Amino acid sequence: HAIECRINAEDASKNFAPAPGSIGAYSEPTGPGVRIDSGVGPGGVVSPMYDPMVAKLIVWDADREQATARMLRALGEFEITELKTLIPFHKALLASDQWAAAETCRDLVEDKKWLKQLAFPKVEPSDSEEEEPKIERDYSVEVSGKRFEVKVIGAVLAGGGAAASNGGGRGAPKRRERSSGGAASSEELPSPLQGTVLKVAVEQGAEVEEGALICVIEAMKMENEITAHRSGKVEELTVTEGASVAAGEKIAKIV
């Protein structure tokens, strides 16, 4: 009996949305009855321009039960860091009662509540990041012929200088918001992935229900439906058809 698991760079908890990015550590499982077809390694990059497949993991054994046990062991030994993959999904599916009963498991694949349990943990800042030392520097600058005294507060850089604080200018918060999906408010709908907007299904000012289609984003040859995270009025709509959108970038504001 043989089983194949496709290790894709996708997030099952977000309806299998593509999750391109860079690979940190990478170590493949080995042993009798285990085969890997892959073309990546430590430090590799899964581009949003191509298919999200990282590797094919194939195992075989005398029967289904033993092959399942071997696959679960192989998935547990497969190490891929800094990149979201379907490894947790495969492990959960193979450990389910439906799989043990030789069912299709279609109900699990379509069960959004079950899939959300597979969400990747949020990365918390380390103690070293939280306690990063700050320094202050005073500078004299000239703007339009006028002289100003300014103070810069930031982290210590390798060369002894200071990195500018995010609060140092009016433009900084906007740049941070566009690059970080985790900073969005409960009213904002951020893009869960990087891609191209194929379709915008609503207009600014429209009333929508939770779960209503807002837009469709294409990434890695897959069309991903982005739905409203709450009911309300579309106060802002920041995407247009044919435009590119980054992961975490605001799509809409629903109030």
PDB file of C-alpha atoms in Angstrom:
ATOM      1  CA  HIS A   1       0.000   0.000   0.000  1.00  0.00           C
ATOM      2  CA  ALA A   2       1.373   3.427  -0.959  1.00  0.00           C
ATOM      3  CA  ILE A   3       0.435   6.926   0.228  1.00  0.00           C
ATOM      4  CA  GLU A   4       1.561  10.257  -1.205  1.00  0.00           C
ATOM      5  CA  CYS A   5       1.371  13.619   0.558  1.00  0.00           C
ATOM      6  CA  ARG A   6       2.059  16.761  -1.420  1.00  0.00           C
ATOM      7  CA  ILE A   7       3.908  19.244   0.737  1.00  0.00           C
ATOM      8  CA  ASN A   8       2.661  22.549  -0.644  1.00  0.00           C
ATOM      9  CA  ALA A   9       3.389  26.048   0.609  1.00  0.00           C
ATOM     10  CA  GLU A  10      -0.242  26.611   1.573  1.00  0.00           C
ATOM     11  CA  ASP A  11      -2.153  27.516   4.720  1.00  0.00           C
ATOM     12  CA  ALA A  12      -4.963  25.002   5.239  1.00  0.00           C
ATOM     13  CA  SER A  13      -6.540  27.167   7.956  1.00  0.00           C
ATOM     14  CA  LYS A  14      -7.118  29.897   5.341  1.00  0.00           C
ATOM     15  CA  ASN A  15      -8.888  27.673   2.811  1.00  0.00           C
ATOM     16  CA  PHE A  16      -5.556  26.422   1.442  1.00  0.00           C
ATOM     17  CA  ALA A  17      -4.374  29.889   0.462  1.00  0.00           C
ATOM     18  CA  PRO A  18      -0.896  29.933  -1.118  1.00  0.00           C
ATOM     19  CA  ALA A  19       1.807  30.942   1.362  1.00  0.00           C
ATOM     20  CA  PRO A  20       4.943  31.799  -0.629  1.00  0.00           C
ATOM     21  CA  GLY A  21       8.076  32.742   1.230  1.00  0.00           C
ATOM     22  CA  SER A  22      11.593  31.778   2.204  1.00  0.00           C
ATOM     23  CA  ILE A  23      12.623  28.461   3.719  1.00  0.00           C
ATOM     24  CA  GLY A  24      14.666  28.437   6.908  1.00  0.00           C
ATOM     25  CA  ALA A  25      15.855  25.025   8.069  1.00  0.00           C
ATOM     26  CA  TYR A  26      15.040  22.094   5.794  1.00  0.00           C
ATOM     27  CA  SER A  27      15.503  18.399   6.559  1.00  0.00           C
ATOM     28  CA  GLU A  28      13.794  15.514   4.743  1.00  0.00           C
ATOM     29  CA  PRO A  29      12.743  12.219   6.351  1.00  0.00           C
ATOM     30  CA  THR A  30      14.588   9.050   5.387  1.00  0.00           C
ATOM     31  CA  GLY A  31      14.352   5.317   5.965  1.00  0.00           C
ATOM     32  CA  PRO A  32      12.952   2.164   4.345  1.00  0.00           C
ATOM     33  CA  GLY A  33       9.771   2.682   2.360  1.00  0.00           C
ATOM     34  CA  VAL A  34      10.178   6.474   2.218  1.00  0.00           C
ATOM     35  CA  ARG A  35      10.734   8.475  -0.961  1.00  0.00           C
ATOM     36  CA  ILE A  36      11.048  12.227  -1.458  1.00  0.00           C
ATOM     37  CA  ASP A  37      10.796  14.151  -4.728  1.00  0.00           C
ATOM     38  CA  SER A  38      11.809  17.767  -4.162  1.00  0.00           C
ATOM     39  CA  GLY A  39      13.837  20.597  -5.572  1.00  0.00           C
ATOM     40  CA  VAL A  40      14.359  22.884  -2.594  1.00  0.00           C
ATOM     41  CA  GLY A  41      16.698  23.201   0.344  1.00  0.00           C
ATOM     42  CA  PRO A  42      17.655  25.434   3.269  1.00  0.00           C
ATOM     43  CA  GLY A  43      17.404  29.104   2.319  1.00  0.00           C
ATOM     44  CA  GLY A  44      15.317  28.381  -0.771  1.00  0.00           C
ATOM     45  CA  VAL A  45      12.399  30.529  -1.870  1.00  0.00           C
ATOM     46  CA  VAL A  46       8.893  29.496  -2.939  1.00  0.00           C
ATOM     47  CA  SER A  47       7.866  32.188  -5.407  1.00  0.00           C
ATOM     48  CA  PRO A  48       4.269  33.417  -5.772  1.00  0.00           C
ATOM     49  CA  MET A  49       4.732  33.210  -9.548  1.00  0.00           C
ATOM     50  CA  TYR A  50       4.743  29.405  -9.711  1.00  0.00           C
ATOM     51  CA  ASP A  51       3.068  26.330  -8.227  1.00  0.00           C
ATOM     52  CA  PRO A  52       3.310  26.154  -4.415  1.00  0.00           C
ATOM     53  CA  MET A  53       4.632  22.591  -4.307  1.00  0.00           C
ATOM     54  CA  VAL A  54       7.695  22.085  -2.127  1.00  0.00           C
ATOM     55  CA  ALA A  55       7.983  18.295  -2.236  1.00  0.00           C
ATOM     56  CA  LYS A  56       6.189  14.999  -2.777  1.00  0.00           C
ATOM     57  CA  LEU A  57       6.459  12.609   0.153  1.00  0.00           C
ATOM     58  CA  ILE A  58       5.680   8.980  -0.721  1.00  0.00           C
ATOM     59  CA  VAL A  59       5.694   5.964   1.588  1.00  0.00           C
ATOM     60  CA  TRP A  60       4.725   2.329   1.140  1.00  0.00           C
ATOM     61  CA  ASP A  61       4.233  -0.684   3.388  1.00  0.00           C
ATOM     62  CA  ALA A  62       2.414  -4.013   3.607  1.00  0.00           C
ATOM     63  CA  ASP A  63      -1.059  -2.537   4.201  1.00  0.00           C
ATOM     64  CA  ARG A  64      -2.934   0.736   4.694  1.00  0.00           C
ATOM     65  CA  GLU A  65      -2.540   0.804   8.467  1.00  0.00           C
ATOM     66  CA  GLN A  66       1.220   0.278   8.376  1.00  0.00           C
ATOM     67  CA  ALA A  67       1.649   2.719   5.494  1.00  0.00           C
ATOM     68  CA  THR A  68      -0.300   5.334   7.471  1.00  0.00           C
ATOM     69  CA  ALA A  69       1.937   4.836  10.501  1.00  0.00           C
ATOM     70  CA  ARG A  70       5.014   5.198   8.305  1.00  0.00           C
ATOM     71  CA  MET A  71       3.677   8.375   6.699  1.00  0.00           C
ATOM     72  CA  LEU A  72       2.892   9.924  10.084  1.00  0.00           C
ATOM     73  CA  ARG A  73       6.420   9.117  11.216  1.00  0.00           C
ATOM     74  CA  ALA A  74       7.872  10.649   8.045  1.00  0.00           C
ATOM     75  CA  LEU A  75       5.741  13.789   8.367  1.00  0.00           C
ATOM     76  CA  GLY A  76       6.891  14.163  11.959  1.00  0.00           C
ATOM     77  CA  GLU A  77      10.524  14.023  10.833  1.00  0.00           C
ATOM     78  CA  PHE A  78      10.037  16.455   7.935  1.00  0.00           C
ATOM     79  CA  GLU A  79      11.452  19.791   9.113  1.00  0.00           C
ATOM     80  CA  ILE A  80      10.630  22.995   7.246  1.00  0.00           C
ATOM     81  CA  THR A  81      10.882  26.238   9.193  1.00  0.00           C
ATOM     82  CA  GLU A  82       9.837  29.820   8.363  1.00  0.00           C
ATOM     83  CA  LEU A  83       7.463  28.587   5.642  1.00  0.00           C
ATOM     84  CA  LYS A  84       3.831  27.561   6.079  1.00  0.00           C
ATOM     85  CA  THR A  85       3.144  24.165   4.521  1.00  0.00           C
ATOM     86  CA  LEU A  86       0.477  21.461   4.503  1.00  0.00           C
ATOM     87  CA  ILE A  87       2.440  19.182   6.848  1.00  0.00           C
ATOM     88  CA  PRO A  88       0.122  19.911   9.843  1.00  0.00           C
ATOM     89  CA  PHE A  89      -2.920  19.301   7.618  1.00  0.00           C
ATOM     90  CA  HIS A  90      -1.645  15.928   6.408  1.00  0.00           C
ATOM     91  CA  LYS A  91      -0.811  14.838   9.957  1.00  0.00           C
ATOM     92  CA  ALA A  92      -4.264  15.798  11.245  1.00  0.00           C
ATOM     93  CA  LEU A  93      -6.054  14.129   8.334  1.00  0.00           C
ATOM     94  CA  LEU A  94      -4.134  10.853   8.628  1.00  0.00           C
ATOM     95  CA  ALA A  95      -4.865  10.763  12.371  1.00  0.00           C
ATOM     96  CA  SER A  96      -8.622  11.265  11.880  1.00  0.00           C
ATOM     97  CA  ASP A  97     -11.329   8.649  12.376  1.00  0.00           C
ATOM     98  CA  GLN A  98     -12.495   9.176   8.792  1.00  0.00           C
ATOM     99  CA  TRP A  99      -9.111   8.193   7.409  1.00  0.00           C
ATOM    100  CA  ALA A 100      -8.923   5.159   9.699  1.00  0.00           C
ATOM    101  CA  ALA A 101     -12.337   4.070   8.384  1.00  0.00           C
ATOM    102  CA  ALA A 102     -11.090   4.444   4.778  1.00  0.00           C
ATOM    103  CA  GLU A 103     -13.531   7.281   4.077  1.00  0.00           C
ATOM    104  CA  THR A 104     -12.890  10.089   1.606  1.00  0.00           C
ATOM    105  CA  CYS A 105     -12.477  12.738   4.372  1.00  0.00           C
ATOM    106  CA  ARG A 106     -14.205  15.255   2.116  1.00  0.00           C
ATOM    107  CA  ASP A 107     -16.270  16.576   5.019  1.00  0.00           C
ATOM    108  CA  LEU A 108     -13.088  17.507   6.895  1.00  0.00           C
ATOM    109  CA  VAL A 109     -11.504  19.201   3.897  1.00  0.00           C
ATOM    110  CA  GLU A 110     -14.627  21.350   3.487  1.00  0.00           C
ATOM    111  CA  ASP A 111     -15.106  21.975   7.229  1.00  0.00           C
ATOM    112  CA  LYS A 112     -13.762  25.509   7.794  1.00  0.00           C
ATOM    113  CA  LYS A 113     -14.051  25.179  11.572  1.00  0.00           C
ATOM    114  CA  TRP A 114     -11.891  22.040  11.532  1.00  0.00           C
ATOM    115  CA  LEU A 115      -9.391  23.670   9.184  1.00  0.00           C
ATOM    116  CA  LYS A 116      -9.074  26.750  11.400  1.00  0.00           C
ATOM    117  CA  GLN A 117      -7.795  24.484  14.185  1.00  0.00           C
ATOM    118  CA  LEU A 118      -4.720  23.978  12.011  1.00  0.00           C
ATOM    119  CA  ALA A 119      -3.818  27.681  12.075  1.00  0.00           C
ATOM    120  CA  PHE A 120      -0.125  28.356  12.519  1.00  0.00           C
ATOM    121  CA  PRO A 121       0.800  29.978  15.845  1.00  0.00           C
ATOM    122  CA  LYS A 122       1.545  33.676  15.781  1.00  0.00           C
ATOM    123  CA  VAL A 123       5.212  34.510  16.098  1.00  0.00           C
ATOM    124  CA  GLU A 124       5.782  36.380  19.344  1.00  0.00           C
ATOM    125  CA  PRO A 125       8.768  38.705  19.707  1.00  0.00           C
ATOM    126  CA  SER A 126      11.659  37.188  21.600  1.00  0.00           C
ATOM    127  CA  ASP A 127      12.910  38.597  24.897  1.00  0.00           C
ATOM    128  CA  SER A 128      15.935  39.996  23.106  1.00  0.00           C
ATOM    129  CA  GLU A 129      13.686  41.875  20.684  1.00  0.00           C
ATOM    130  CA  GLU A 130      11.492  43.227  23.468  1.00  0.00           C
ATOM    131  CA  GLU A 131      14.479  44.412  25.482  1.00  0.00           C
ATOM    132  CA  GLU A 132      16.421  45.785  22.538  1.00  0.00           C
ATOM    133  CA  PRO A 133      18.429  48.794  23.732  1.00  0.00           C
ATOM    134  CA  LYS A 134      17.521  52.223  22.400  1.00  0.00           C
ATOM    135  CA  ILE A 135      19.695  55.287  21.962  1.00  0.00           C
ATOM    136  CA  GLU A 136      18.897  58.946  21.364  1.00  0.00           C
ATOM    137  CA  ARG A 137      20.707  61.172  18.891  1.00  0.00           C
ATOM    138  CA  ASP A 138      20.286  64.927  18.368  1.00  0.00           C
ATOM    139  CA  TYR A 139      20.712  66.356  14.867  1.00  0.00           C
ATOM    140  CA  SER A 140      20.572  69.775  13.254  1.00  0.00           C
ATOM    141  CA  VAL A 141      18.841  69.720   9.880  1.00  0.00           C
ATOM    142  CA  GLU A 142      18.016  72.368   7.312  1.00  0.00           C
ATOM    143  CA  VAL A 143      14.735  72.322   5.396  1.00  0.00           C
ATOM    144  CA  SER A 144      13.840  75.042   2.860  1.00  0.00           C
ATOM    145  CA  GLY A 145      16.470  77.336   4.312  1.00  0.00           C
ATOM    146  CA  LYS A 146      15.270  76.905   7.898  1.00  0.00           C
ATOM    147  CA  ARG A 147      17.244  75.173  10.629  1.00  0.00           C
ATOM    148  CA  PHE A 148      15.605  72.616  12.936  1.00  0.00           C
ATOM    149  CA  GLU A 149      16.823  70.610  15.910  1.00  0.00           C
ATOM    150  CA  VAL A 150      15.534  67.013  15.830  1.00  0.00           C
ATOM    151  CA  LYS A 151      15.922  63.985  18.073  1.00  0.00           C
ATOM    152  CA  VAL A 152      16.057  60.415  16.708  1.00  0.00           C
ATOM    153  CA  ILE A 153      15.260  57.492  19.008  1.00  0.00           C
ATOM    154  CA  GLY A 154      15.880  53.953  17.788  1.00  0.00           C
ATOM    155  CA  ALA A 155      17.599  50.615  18.176  1.00  0.00           C
ATOM    156  CA  VAL A 156      21.369  50.391  18.157  1.00  0.00           C
ATOM    157  CA  LEU A 157      22.691  49.302  14.762  1.00  0.00           C
ATOM    158  CA  ALA A 158      25.825  47.295  14.116  1.00  0.00           C
ATOM    159  CA  GLY A 159      27.742  50.436  13.209  1.00  0.00           C
ATOM    160  CA  GLY A 160      26.736  52.240  16.385  1.00  0.00           C
ATOM    161  CA  GLY A 161      23.995  54.381  14.823  1.00  0.00           C
ATOM    162  CA  ALA A 162      20.307  54.406  15.564  1.00  0.00           C
ATOM    163  CA  ALA A 163      17.482  53.006  13.491  1.00  0.00           C
ATOM    164  CA  ALA A 164      14.634  55.460  13.031  1.00  0.00           C
ATOM    165  CA  SER A 165      11.629  54.901  15.253  1.00  0.00           C
ATOM    166  CA  ASN A 166       8.320  53.961  13.602  1.00  0.00           C
ATOM    167  CA  GLY A 167       6.774  56.970  15.266  1.00  0.00           C
ATOM    168  CA  GLY A 168       9.326  59.422  13.908  1.00  0.00           C
ATOM    169  CA  GLY A 169       7.210  60.772  11.043  1.00  0.00           C
ATOM    170  CA  ARG A 170       3.683  60.990   9.785  1.00  0.00           C
ATOM    171  CA  GLY A 171       4.360  58.627   6.877  1.00  0.00           C
ATOM    172  CA  ALA A 172       5.770  55.766   8.967  1.00  0.00           C
ATOM    173  CA  PRO A 173       2.503  54.283  10.317  1.00  0.00           C
ATOM    174  CA  LYS A 174       1.052  54.012   6.799  1.00  0.00           C
ATOM    175  CA  ARG A 175       4.081  52.131   5.494  1.00  0.00           C
ATOM    176  CA  ARG A 176       3.994  49.777   8.456  1.00  0.00           C
ATOM    177  CA  GLU A 177       0.297  49.050   7.950  1.00  0.00           C
ATOM    178  CA  ARG A 178       0.781  48.075   4.324  1.00  0.00           C
ATOM    179  CA  SER A 179       3.612  45.688   5.045  1.00  0.00           C
ATOM    180  CA  SER A 180       2.185  43.963   8.100  1.00  0.00           C
ATOM    181  CA  GLY A 181      -1.041  41.983   7.908  1.00  0.00           C
ATOM    182  CA  GLY A 182      -1.078  41.399  11.658  1.00  0.00           C
ATOM    183  CA  ALA A 183      -1.497  45.095  12.452  1.00  0.00           C
ATOM    184  CA  ALA A 184      -4.937  45.458  10.873  1.00  0.00           C
ATOM    185  CA  SER A 185      -7.867  46.506  13.061  1.00  0.00           C
ATOM    186  CA  SER A 186     -11.026  44.420  13.451  1.00  0.00           C
ATOM    187  CA  GLU A 187     -12.691  46.645  10.843  1.00  0.00           C
ATOM    188  CA  GLU A 188      -9.966  46.138   8.246  1.00  0.00           C
ATOM    189  CA  LEU A 189      -9.846  43.131   5.933  1.00  0.00           C
ATOM    190  CA  PRO A 190      -6.208  42.323   5.072  1.00  0.00           C
ATOM    191  CA  SER A 191      -5.127  40.153   2.176  1.00  0.00           C
ATOM    192  CA  PRO A 192      -4.043  36.717   3.440  1.00  0.00           C
ATOM    193  CA  LEU A 193      -1.670  36.290   0.509  1.00  0.00           C
ATOM    194  CA  GLN A 194       0.302  37.988  -2.224  1.00  0.00           C
ATOM    195  CA  GLY A 195      -1.146  37.916  -5.716  1.00  0.00           C
ATOM    196  CA  THR A 196      -3.132  39.650  -8.450  1.00  0.00           C
ATOM    197  CA  VAL A 197      -6.728  40.829  -8.060  1.00  0.00           C
ATOM    198  CA  LEU A 198      -8.825  39.049 -10.698  1.00  0.00           C
ATOM    199  CA  LYS A 199     -12.245  40.285  -9.627  1.00  0.00           C
ATOM    200  CA  VAL A 200     -13.752  42.832  -7.242  1.00  0.00           C
ATOM    201  CA  ALA A 201     -17.264  41.749  -6.273  1.00  0.00           C
ATOM    202  CA  VAL A 202     -18.428  44.779  -4.251  1.00  0.00           C
ATOM    203  CA  GLU A 203     -18.442  48.549  -4.473  1.00  0.00           C
ATOM    204  CA  GLN A 204     -17.463  51.103  -1.886  1.00  0.00           C
ATOM    205  CA  GLY A 205     -20.479  51.977   0.224  1.00  0.00           C
ATOM    206  CA  ALA A 206     -22.179  48.603  -0.251  1.00  0.00           C
ATOM    207  CA  GLU A 207     -23.719  46.708   2.668  1.00  0.00           C
ATOM    208  CA  VAL A 208     -22.328  43.176   3.018  1.00  0.00           C
ATOM    209  CA  GLU A 209     -22.954  40.159   5.212  1.00  0.00           C
ATOM    210  CA  GLU A 210     -20.207  38.189   6.912  1.00  0.00           C
ATOM    211  CA  GLY A 211     -18.862  35.635   4.427  1.00  0.00           C
ATOM    212  CA  ALA A 212     -19.875  37.659   1.355  1.00  0.00           C
ATOM    213  CA  LEU A 213     -17.408  37.643  -1.537  1.00  0.00           C
ATOM    214  CA  ILE A 214     -15.259  40.782  -1.610  1.00  0.00           C
ATOM    215  CA  CYS A 215     -12.724  39.895  -4.287  1.00  0.00           C
ATOM    216  CA  VAL A 216     -10.818  37.067  -5.963  1.00  0.00           C
ATOM    217  CA  ILE A 217      -7.016  36.981  -5.816  1.00  0.00           C
ATOM    218  CA  GLU A 218      -4.914  34.777  -8.071  1.00  0.00           C
ATOM    219  CA  ALA A 219      -1.694  33.385  -6.642  1.00  0.00           C
ATOM    220  CA  MET A 220       0.363  30.398  -7.739  1.00  0.00           C
ATOM    221  CA  LYS A 221      -2.188  29.578 -10.466  1.00  0.00           C
ATOM    222  CA  MET A 222      -4.963  29.341  -7.869  1.00  0.00           C
ATOM    223  CA  GLU A 223      -7.997  31.594  -7.526  1.00  0.00           C
ATOM    224  CA  ASN A 224      -8.681  32.502  -3.898  1.00  0.00           C
ATOM    225  CA  GLU A 225     -11.994  33.977  -2.783  1.00  0.00           C
ATOM    226  CA  ILE A 226     -11.597  36.674  -0.139  1.00  0.00           C
ATOM    227  CA  THR A 227     -14.759  37.034   1.922  1.00  0.00           C
ATOM    228  CA  ALA A 228     -16.017  39.609   4.411  1.00  0.00           C
ATOM    229  CA  HIS A 229     -14.857  38.931   7.969  1.00  0.00           C
ATOM    230  CA  ARG A 230     -17.858  40.784   9.409  1.00  0.00           C
ATOM    231  CA  SER A 231     -21.198  42.283   8.406  1.00  0.00           C
ATOM    232  CA  GLY A 232     -21.411  46.007   7.749  1.00  0.00           C
ATOM    233  CA  LYS A 233     -20.777  48.770   5.251  1.00  0.00           C
ATOM    234  CA  VAL A 234     -17.745  48.808   2.946  1.00  0.00           C
ATOM    235  CA  GLU A 235     -16.355  52.178   3.982  1.00  0.00           C
ATOM    236  CA  GLU A 236     -13.078  51.728   2.098  1.00  0.00           C
ATOM    237  CA  LEU A 237     -12.172  49.539  -0.884  1.00  0.00           C
ATOM    238  CA  THR A 238      -8.480  49.736  -1.708  1.00  0.00           C
ATOM    239  CA  VAL A 239      -8.095  47.131  -4.486  1.00  0.00           C
ATOM    240  CA  THR A 240      -8.885  47.187  -8.196  1.00  0.00           C
ATOM    241  CA  GLU A 241      -9.030  44.457 -10.807  1.00  0.00           C
ATOM    242  CA  GLY A 242      -5.639  43.692 -12.317  1.00  0.00           C
ATOM    243  CA  ALA A 243      -3.702  45.276  -9.458  1.00  0.00           C
ATOM    244  CA  SER A 244      -1.129  43.461  -7.341  1.00  0.00           C
ATOM    245  CA  VAL A 245      -1.692  43.032  -3.621  1.00  0.00           C
ATOM    246  CA  ALA A 246       0.783  42.057  -0.911  1.00  0.00           C
ATOM    247  CA  ALA A 247       0.126  39.725   1.994  1.00  0.00           C
ATOM    248  CA  GLY A 248      -1.231  41.791   4.872  1.00  0.00           C
ATOM    249  CA  GLU A 249      -2.189  44.734   2.663  1.00  0.00           C
ATOM    250  CA  LYS A 250      -5.615  46.219   3.402  1.00  0.00           C
ATOM    251  CA  ILE A 251      -8.305  45.153   0.946  1.00  0.00           C
ATOM    252  CA  ALA A 252     -11.281  46.858   2.532  1.00  0.00           C
ATOM    253  CA  LYS A 253     -12.591  48.478   5.682  1.00  0.00           C
ATOM    254  CA  ILE A 254     -15.988  47.248   6.849  1.00  0.00           C
ATOM    255  CA  VAL A 255     -17.723  49.220   9.604  1.00  0.00           C
TER     256      VAL A 255
END
